[in-house]
Coordinates of C-alpha atoms (C1' of nucleotides) in Angstrom, one line a residue:
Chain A
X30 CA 87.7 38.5 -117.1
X31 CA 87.5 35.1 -115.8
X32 CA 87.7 32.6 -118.1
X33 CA 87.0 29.8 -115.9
X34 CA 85.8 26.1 -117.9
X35 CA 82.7 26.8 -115.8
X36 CA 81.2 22.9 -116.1
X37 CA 77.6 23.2 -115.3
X38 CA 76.0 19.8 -113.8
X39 CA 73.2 19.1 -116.5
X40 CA 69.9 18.5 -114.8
X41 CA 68.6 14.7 -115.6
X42 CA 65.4 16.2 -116.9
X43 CA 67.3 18.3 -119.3
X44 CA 69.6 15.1 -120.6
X45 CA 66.6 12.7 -121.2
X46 CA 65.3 15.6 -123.3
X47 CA 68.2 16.0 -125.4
X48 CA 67.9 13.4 -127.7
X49 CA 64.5 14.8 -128.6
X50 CA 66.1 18.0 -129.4
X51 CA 68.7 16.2 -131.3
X52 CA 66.2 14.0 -134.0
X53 CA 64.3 17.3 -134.5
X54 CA 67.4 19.6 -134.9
X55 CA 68.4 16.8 -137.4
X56 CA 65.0 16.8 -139.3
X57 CA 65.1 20.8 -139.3
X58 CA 68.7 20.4 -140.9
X59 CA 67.9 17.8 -143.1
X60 CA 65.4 20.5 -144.5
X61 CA 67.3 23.1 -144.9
X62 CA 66.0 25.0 -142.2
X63 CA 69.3 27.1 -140.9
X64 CA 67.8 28.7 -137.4
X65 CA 65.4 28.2 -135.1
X66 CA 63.5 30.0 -131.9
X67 CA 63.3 28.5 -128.7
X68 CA 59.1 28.8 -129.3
X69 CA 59.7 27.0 -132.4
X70 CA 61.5 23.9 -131.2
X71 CA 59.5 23.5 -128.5
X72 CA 56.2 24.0 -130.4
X73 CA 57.6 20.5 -132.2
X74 CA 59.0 19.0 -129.1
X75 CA 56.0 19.5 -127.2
X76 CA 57.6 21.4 -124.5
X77 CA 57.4 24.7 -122.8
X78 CA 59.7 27.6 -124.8
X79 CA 61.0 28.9 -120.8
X80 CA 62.2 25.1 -120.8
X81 CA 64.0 25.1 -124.2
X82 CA 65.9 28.2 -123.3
X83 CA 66.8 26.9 -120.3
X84 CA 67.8 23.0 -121.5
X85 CA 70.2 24.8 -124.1
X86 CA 71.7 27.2 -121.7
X87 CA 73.0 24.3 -119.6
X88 CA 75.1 23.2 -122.5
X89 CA 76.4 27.0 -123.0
X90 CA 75.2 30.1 -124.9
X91 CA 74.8 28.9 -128.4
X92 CA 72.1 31.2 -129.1
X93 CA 71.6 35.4 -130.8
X94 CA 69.7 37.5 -129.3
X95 CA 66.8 38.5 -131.2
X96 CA 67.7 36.2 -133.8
X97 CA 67.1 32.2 -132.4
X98 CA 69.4 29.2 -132.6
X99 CA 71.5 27.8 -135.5
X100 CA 70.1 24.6 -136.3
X101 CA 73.1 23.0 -137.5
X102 CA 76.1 24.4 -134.7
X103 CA 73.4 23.4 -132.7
X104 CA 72.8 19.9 -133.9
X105 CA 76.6 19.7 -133.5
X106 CA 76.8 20.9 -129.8
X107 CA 74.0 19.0 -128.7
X108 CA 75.5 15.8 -130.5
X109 CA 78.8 16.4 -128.9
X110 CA 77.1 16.2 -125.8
X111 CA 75.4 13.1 -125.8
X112 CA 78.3 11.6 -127.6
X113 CA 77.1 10.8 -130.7
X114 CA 80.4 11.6 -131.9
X115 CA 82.0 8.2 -130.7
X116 CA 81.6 4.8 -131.6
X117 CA 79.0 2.7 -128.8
X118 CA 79.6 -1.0 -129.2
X119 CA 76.8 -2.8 -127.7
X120 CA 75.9 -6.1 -126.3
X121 CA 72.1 -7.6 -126.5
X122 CA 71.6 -10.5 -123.7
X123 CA 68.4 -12.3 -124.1
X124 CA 67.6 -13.1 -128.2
X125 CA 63.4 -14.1 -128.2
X126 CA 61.3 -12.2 -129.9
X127 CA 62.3 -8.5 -128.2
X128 CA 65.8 -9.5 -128.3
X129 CA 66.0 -10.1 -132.2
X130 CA 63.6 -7.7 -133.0
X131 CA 65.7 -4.8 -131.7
X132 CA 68.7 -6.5 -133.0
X133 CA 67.7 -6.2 -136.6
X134 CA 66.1 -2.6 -136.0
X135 CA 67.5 0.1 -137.1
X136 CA 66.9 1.3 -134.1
X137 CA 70.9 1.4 -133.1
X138 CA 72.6 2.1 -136.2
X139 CA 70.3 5.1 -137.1
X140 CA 71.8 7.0 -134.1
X141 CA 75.4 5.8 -134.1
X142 CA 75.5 2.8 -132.0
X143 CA 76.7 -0.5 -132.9
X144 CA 75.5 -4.3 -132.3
X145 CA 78.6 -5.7 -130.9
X146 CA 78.0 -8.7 -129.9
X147 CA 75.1 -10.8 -128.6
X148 CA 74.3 -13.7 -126.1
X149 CA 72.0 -16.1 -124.9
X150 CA 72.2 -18.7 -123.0
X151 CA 69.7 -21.1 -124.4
X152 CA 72.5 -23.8 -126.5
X153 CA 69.4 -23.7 -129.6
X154 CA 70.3 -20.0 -130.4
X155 CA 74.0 -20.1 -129.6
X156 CA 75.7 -20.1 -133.3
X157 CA 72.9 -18.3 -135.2
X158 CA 73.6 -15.5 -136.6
X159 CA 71.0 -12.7 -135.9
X160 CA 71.9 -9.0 -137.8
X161 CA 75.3 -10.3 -139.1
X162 CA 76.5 -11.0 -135.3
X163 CA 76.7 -14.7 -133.9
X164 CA 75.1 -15.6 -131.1
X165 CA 77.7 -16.3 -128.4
X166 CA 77.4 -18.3 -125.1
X167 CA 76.8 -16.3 -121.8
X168 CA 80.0 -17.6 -121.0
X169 CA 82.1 -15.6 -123.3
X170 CA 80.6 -12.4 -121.6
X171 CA 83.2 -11.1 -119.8
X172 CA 85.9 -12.0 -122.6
X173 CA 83.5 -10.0 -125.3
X174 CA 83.4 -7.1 -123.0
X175 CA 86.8 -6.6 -122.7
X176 CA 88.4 -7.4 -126.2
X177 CA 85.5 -5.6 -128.0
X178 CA 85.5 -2.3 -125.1
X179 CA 81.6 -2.7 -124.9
X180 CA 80.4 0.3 -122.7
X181 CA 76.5 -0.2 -122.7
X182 CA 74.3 -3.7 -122.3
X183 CA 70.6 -4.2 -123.3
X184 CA 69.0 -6.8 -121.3
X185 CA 65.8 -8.5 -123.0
X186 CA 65.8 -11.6 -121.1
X187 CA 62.8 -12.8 -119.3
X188 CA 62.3 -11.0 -115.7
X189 CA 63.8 -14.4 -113.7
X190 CA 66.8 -14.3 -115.8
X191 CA 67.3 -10.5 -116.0
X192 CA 69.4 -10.0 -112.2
X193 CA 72.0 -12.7 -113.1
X194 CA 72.9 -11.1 -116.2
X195 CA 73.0 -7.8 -114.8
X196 CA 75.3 -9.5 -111.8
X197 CA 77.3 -11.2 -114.8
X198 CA 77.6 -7.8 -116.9
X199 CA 78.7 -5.7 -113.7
X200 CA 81.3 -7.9 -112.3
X201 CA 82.5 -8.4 -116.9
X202 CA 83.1 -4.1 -116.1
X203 CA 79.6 -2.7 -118.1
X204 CA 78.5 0.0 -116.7
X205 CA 75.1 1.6 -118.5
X206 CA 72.3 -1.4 -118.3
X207 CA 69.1 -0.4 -120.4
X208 CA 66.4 -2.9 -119.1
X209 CA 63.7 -4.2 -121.2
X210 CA 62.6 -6.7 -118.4
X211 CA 60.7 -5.7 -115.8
X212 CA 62.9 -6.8 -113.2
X213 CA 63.8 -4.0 -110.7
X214 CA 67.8 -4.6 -111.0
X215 CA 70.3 -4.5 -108.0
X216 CA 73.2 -2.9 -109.3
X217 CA 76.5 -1.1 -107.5
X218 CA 76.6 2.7 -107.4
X219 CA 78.2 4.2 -110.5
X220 CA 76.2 2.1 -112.6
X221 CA 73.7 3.5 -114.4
X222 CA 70.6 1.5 -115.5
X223 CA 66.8 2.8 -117.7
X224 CA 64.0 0.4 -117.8
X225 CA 61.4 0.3 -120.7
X226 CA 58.8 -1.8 -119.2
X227 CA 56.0 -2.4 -121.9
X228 CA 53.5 -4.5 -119.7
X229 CA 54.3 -1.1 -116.8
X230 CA 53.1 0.9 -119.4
X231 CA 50.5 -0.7 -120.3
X232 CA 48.9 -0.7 -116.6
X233 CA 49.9 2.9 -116.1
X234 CA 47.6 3.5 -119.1
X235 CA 45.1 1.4 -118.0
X236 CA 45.0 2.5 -114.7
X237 CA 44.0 5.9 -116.9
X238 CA 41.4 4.1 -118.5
X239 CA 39.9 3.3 -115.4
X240 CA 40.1 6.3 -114.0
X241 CA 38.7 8.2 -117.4
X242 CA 35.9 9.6 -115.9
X243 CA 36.4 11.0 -112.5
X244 CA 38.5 14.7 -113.2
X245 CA 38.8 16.7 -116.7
X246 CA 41.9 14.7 -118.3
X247 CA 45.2 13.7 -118.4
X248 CA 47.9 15.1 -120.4
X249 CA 50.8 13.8 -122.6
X250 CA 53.3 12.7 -120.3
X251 CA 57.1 12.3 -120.5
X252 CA 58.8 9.1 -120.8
X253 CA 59.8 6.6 -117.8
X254 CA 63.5 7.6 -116.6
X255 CA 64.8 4.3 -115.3
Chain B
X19 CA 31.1 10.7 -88.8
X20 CA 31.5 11.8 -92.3
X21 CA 31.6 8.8 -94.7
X22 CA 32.4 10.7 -97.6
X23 CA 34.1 9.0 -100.3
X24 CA 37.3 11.3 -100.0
X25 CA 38.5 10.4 -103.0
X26 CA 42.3 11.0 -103.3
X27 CA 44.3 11.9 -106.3
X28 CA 47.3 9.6 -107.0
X29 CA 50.1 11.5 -107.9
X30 CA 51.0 10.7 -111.4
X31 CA 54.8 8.5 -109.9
X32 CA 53.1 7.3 -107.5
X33 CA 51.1 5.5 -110.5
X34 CA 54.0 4.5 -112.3
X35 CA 55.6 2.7 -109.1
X36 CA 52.3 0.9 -109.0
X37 CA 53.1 -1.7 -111.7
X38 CA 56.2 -2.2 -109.9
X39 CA 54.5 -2.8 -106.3
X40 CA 52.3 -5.5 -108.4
X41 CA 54.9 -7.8 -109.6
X42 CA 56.9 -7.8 -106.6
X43 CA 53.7 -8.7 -104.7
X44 CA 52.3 -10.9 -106.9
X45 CA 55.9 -13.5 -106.5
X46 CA 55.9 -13.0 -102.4
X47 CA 52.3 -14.1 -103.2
X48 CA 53.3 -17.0 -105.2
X49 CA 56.2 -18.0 -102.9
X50 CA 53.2 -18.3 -99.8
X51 CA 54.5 -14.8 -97.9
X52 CA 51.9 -13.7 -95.6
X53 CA 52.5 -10.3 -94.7
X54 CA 55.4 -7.5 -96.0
X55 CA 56.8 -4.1 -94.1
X56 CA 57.1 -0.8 -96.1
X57 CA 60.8 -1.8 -95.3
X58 CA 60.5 -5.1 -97.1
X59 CA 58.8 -3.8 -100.0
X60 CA 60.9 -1.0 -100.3
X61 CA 64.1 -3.1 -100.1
X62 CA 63.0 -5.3 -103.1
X63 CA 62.0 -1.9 -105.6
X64 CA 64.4 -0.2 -104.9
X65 CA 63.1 2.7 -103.5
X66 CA 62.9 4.3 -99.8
X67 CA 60.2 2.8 -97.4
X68 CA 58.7 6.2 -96.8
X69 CA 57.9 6.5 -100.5
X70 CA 56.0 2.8 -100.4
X71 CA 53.9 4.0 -97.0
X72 CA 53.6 7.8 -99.0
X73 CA 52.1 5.8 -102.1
X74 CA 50.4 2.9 -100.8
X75 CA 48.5 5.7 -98.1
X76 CA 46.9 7.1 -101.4
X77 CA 45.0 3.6 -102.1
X78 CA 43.6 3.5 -98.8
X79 CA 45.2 2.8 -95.1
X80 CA 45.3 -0.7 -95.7
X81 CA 48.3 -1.5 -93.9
X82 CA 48.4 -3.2 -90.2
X83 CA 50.2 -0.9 -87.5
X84 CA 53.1 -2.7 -86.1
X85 CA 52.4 -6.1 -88.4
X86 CA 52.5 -4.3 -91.8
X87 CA 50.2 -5.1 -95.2
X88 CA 48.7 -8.6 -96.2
X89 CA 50.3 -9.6 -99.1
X90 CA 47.6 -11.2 -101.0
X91 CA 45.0 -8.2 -100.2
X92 CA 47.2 -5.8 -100.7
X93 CA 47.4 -6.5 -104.2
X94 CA 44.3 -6.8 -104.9
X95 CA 43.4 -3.5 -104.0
X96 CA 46.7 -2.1 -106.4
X97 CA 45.5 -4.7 -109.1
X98 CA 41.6 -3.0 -109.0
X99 CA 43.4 0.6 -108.7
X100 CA 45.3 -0.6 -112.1
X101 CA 42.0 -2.0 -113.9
X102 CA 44.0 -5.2 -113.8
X103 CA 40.6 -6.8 -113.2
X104 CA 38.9 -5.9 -116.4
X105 CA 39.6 -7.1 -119.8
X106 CA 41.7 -4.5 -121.8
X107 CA 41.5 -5.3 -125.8
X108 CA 45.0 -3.4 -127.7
X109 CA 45.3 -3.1 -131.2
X110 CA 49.0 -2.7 -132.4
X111 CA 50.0 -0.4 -135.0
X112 CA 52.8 -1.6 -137.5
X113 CA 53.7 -5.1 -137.9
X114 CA 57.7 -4.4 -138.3
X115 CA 60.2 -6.3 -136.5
X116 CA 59.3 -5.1 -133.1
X117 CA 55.7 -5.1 -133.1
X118 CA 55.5 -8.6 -134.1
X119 CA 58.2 -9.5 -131.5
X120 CA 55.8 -7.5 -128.9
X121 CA 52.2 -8.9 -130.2
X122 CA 54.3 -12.8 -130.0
X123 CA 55.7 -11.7 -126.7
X124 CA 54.3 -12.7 -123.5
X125 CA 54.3 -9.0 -122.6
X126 CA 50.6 -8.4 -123.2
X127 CA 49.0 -11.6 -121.8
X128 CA 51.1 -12.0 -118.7
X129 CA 49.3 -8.3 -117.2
X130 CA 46.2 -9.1 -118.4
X131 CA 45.9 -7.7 -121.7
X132 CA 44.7 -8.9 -124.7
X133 CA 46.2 -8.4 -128.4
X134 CA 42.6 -7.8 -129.9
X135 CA 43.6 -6.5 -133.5
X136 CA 46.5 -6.1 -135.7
X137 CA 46.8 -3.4 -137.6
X138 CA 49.7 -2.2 -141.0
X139 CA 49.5 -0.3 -144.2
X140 CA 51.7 -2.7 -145.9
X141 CA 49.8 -4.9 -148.4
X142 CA 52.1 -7.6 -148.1
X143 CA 51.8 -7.9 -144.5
X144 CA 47.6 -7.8 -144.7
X145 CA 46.0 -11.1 -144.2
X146 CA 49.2 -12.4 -142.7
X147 CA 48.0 -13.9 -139.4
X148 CA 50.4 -12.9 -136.4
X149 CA 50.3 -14.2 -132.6
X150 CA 46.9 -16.1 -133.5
X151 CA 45.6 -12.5 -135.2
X152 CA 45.0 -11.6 -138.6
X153 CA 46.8 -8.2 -139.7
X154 CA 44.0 -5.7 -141.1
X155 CA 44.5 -2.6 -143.4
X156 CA 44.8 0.7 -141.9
X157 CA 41.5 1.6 -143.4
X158 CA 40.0 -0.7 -141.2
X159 CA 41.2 0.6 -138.1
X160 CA 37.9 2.8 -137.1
X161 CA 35.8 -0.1 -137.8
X162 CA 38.1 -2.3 -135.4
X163 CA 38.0 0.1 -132.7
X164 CA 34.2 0.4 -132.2
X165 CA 33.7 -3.3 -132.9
X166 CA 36.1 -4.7 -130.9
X167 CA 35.9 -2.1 -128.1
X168 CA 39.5 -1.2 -128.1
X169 CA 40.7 1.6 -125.6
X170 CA 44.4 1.0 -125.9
X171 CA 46.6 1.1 -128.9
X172 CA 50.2 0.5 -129.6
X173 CA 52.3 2.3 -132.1
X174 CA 55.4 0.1 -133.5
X175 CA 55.7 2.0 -137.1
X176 CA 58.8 3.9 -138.1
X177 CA 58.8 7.3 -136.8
X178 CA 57.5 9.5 -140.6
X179 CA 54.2 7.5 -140.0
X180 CA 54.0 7.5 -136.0
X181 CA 51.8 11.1 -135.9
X182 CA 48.9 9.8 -139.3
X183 CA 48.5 7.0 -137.1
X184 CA 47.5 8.5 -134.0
X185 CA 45.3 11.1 -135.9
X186 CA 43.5 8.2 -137.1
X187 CA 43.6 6.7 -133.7
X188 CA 42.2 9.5 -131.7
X189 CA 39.6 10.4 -134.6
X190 CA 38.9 6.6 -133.8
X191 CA 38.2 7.1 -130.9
X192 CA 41.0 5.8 -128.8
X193 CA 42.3 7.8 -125.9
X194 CA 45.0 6.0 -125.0
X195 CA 48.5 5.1 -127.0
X196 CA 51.8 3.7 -126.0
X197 CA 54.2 4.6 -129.1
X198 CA 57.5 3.0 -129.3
X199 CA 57.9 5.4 -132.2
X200 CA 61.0 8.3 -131.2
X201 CA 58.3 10.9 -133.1
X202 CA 56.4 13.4 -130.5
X203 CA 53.1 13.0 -130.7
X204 CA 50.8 15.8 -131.0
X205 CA 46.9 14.7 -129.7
X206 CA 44.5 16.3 -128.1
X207 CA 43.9 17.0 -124.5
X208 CA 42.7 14.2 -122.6
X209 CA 44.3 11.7 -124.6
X210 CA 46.7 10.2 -122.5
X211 CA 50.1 9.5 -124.3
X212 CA 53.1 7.4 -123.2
X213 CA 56.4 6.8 -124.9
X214 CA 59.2 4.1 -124.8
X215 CA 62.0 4.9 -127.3
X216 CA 65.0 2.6 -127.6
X217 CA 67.2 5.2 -129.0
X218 CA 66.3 7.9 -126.6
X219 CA 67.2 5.5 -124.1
X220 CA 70.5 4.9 -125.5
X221 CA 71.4 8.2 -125.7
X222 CA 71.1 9.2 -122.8
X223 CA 73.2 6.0 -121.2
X224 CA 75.7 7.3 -124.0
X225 CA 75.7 10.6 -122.4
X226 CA 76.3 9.1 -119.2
X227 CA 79.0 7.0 -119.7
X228 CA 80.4 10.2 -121.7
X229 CA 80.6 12.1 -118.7
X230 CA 81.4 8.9 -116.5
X231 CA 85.2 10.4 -114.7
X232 CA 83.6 14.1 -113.8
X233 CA 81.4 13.2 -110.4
X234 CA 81.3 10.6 -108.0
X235 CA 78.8 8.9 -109.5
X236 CA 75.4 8.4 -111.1
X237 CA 72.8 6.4 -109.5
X238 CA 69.9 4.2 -110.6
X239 CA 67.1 6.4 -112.2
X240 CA 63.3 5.8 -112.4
X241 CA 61.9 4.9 -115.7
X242 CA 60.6 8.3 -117.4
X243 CA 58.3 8.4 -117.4
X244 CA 56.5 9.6 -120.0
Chain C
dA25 C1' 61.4 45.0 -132.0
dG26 C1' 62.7 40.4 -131.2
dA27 C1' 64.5 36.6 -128.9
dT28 C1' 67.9 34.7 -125.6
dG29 C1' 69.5 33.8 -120.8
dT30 C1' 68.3 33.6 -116.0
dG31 C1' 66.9 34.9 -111.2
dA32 C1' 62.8 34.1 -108.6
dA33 C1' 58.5 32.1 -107.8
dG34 C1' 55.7 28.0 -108.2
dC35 C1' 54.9 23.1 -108.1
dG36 C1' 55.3 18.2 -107.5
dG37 C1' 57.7 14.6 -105.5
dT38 C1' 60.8 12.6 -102.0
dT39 C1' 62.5 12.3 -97.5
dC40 C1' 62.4 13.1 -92.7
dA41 C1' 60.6 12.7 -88.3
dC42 C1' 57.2 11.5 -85.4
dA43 C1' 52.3 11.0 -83.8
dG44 C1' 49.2 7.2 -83.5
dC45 C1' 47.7 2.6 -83.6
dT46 C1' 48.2 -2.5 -82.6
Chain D
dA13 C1' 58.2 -2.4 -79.1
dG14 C1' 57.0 -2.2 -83.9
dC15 C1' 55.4 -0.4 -88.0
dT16 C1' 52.0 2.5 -90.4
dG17 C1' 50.2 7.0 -91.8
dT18 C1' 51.3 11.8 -92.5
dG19 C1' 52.5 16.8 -91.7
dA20 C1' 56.5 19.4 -92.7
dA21 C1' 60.9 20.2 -94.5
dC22 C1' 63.5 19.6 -98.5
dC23 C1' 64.9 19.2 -103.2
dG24 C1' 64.7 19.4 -108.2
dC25 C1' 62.3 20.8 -112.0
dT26 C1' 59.1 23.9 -114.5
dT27 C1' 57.2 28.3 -115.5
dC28 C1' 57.2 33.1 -115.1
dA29 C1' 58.9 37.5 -115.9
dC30 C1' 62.2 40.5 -117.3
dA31 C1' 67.0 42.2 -117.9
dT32 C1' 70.1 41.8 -121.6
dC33 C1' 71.8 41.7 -126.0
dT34 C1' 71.4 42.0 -131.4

DNA sequence: AGATGTGAAGCGGTTCACAGCT
DNA sequence: AGCTGTGAACCGCTTCACATCT
């Protein structure tokens, strides 16, 4: 009877496994394939099948019984949820090597966001044009926030840099930081922030390496969540 | 009495909060601090002091009751735990735009590691020398492993050749990758696997700031870990 | 029969609270 | 008194097992 818009809190777990859903869905689709089991997608994604069934039923009962998932109304549901759907301006602060790189990537366009705008602060690389966007002063932060609605910031600045641009990007009203220094940001609550470390993840796998021989082994492990 | 070597298992986040512990250490060492609290150190990574007591108590008891842990020796013991102390040689996997920026980036030398080979399956981009290195073929890449003693690899290539490459890795015989690919790699047991994905990361800010008005709020998260 | 959706058990990690050492 | 080290409670996520539906 009740027809209650019963909003189920998705577990964190469950959203940082979404997108992998989402690129394999899309691959499955792009193939033609028109359903799939819960053991099938999480033969590919790596995952338990218990898990699968359990992700997907957080974002409602898109599944038959007895028959599996539709690749492509799933796809869509899955997409809608993660908000592929909308457009994701985004600012890069920091343009060395990382900075650029990811810049001219297609590492943003291929899943619907945008490079917005970027800054740097360094008066050599202010006025280059990097991936068809000029580099702008940090000063016109707050003013490119506003008049181009940026939601989301990468930092690739070096570490001693990285908590004054965060400071500077908070206080210009971002509020979703994705870290590639390896600076542990101070932020205010309601702002959410993911590192990617590489030199972390280098020592956590070298700490492996070191550690090889002592018990049987170590399995794959899931990404950092920031 | 007993002496035994009781040799404790370190909880796999308790590893990845290591790195973090490192650097933080490593600039109160710089900046001449003597000694640090759990408190202290916890302030400054952002996570509760139990937690830095919890972890640091799987390394040994190497604190001070009622003083707290000497900075300098305390990370030296993390620094041996992470195998900082040994010489780790990485090849990298896919001279694109980011892994160029990454082998030019002070990422790998400033944690102790060493870009030891190059490696890409484009012609044009063999014999090209990048970050002091000259970029080999793929076919190569077995010969480089056992000559050069390379335990760690890096995967930068686009996702379609992100799973040949770590077949040919961990027939190689390397047992540890960090791929920076969004494909899921399949590998063996005992290889250790850990992945950093830009557009994973995105998405799941996206998502967030999607869902930003229902809830108070969301707070900081740990990095995936992988 | 076949596969989903889900309560319940299991597990790992975090936090609490305090005993124990300096 | 101060701060570490740690058992115990707590919490969230994963896995199991099976009721439920096609």
């Amino acid at each position: 009877m009740s027809d209650m818009v019963d909003r189920r809190r998705i577990p964190e777990a469950t959203v940082a496994r979404l997108p992998v859903y989402q690129r394999l869905l899309a691959e499955m689709a792009a193939a033609r394939q028109v359903t799939v089991s819960s053991e099938g997608l999480a033969e590919v994604a790596g995952v338990n099948a218990a898990m699968v069934r359990k992700d997907l039923s957080y974002l409602g009962s898109y599944g038959t019984r007895g028959a599996g998932y539709d690749v492509e109304f799933l796809l869509h549901q899955i997409e809608r949820e993660l908000g592929v759907d909308r457009d994701w301006p985004v600012v890069i602060v920091g343009l060395g090597n990382l900075g650029t790189a990811l810049a001219n990537s297609g590492g943003f366009a291929s899943r619907g966001f945008r490079v917005a705008a970027l800054v740097d602060n360094d008066p050599h690389r202010v006025g280059q044009v990097v991936a068809g966007v000029t580099v702008r002063d940090m000063g016109a932060l707050t003013e490119l926030v506003s008049s181009r609605c940026l939601a989301i910031a990468v930092i690739t600045t070096p570490a001693a840099a990285a908590q004054d641009v965060a400071d500077r990007l908070v206080a210009a009203g971002i509020a979703s930081i994705l870290n590639f220094s390896p600076a542990v940001l101070n932020v205010p609550d309601g702002v959410v922030v993911r590192q990617v470390d590489l030199s972390t993840e280098l020592l956590v796998l070298s700490f492996h390496e070191g550690h090889r021989q002592l018990g049987p082994a170590v399995a794959e492990l899931p990404a950092p969540v920031a």
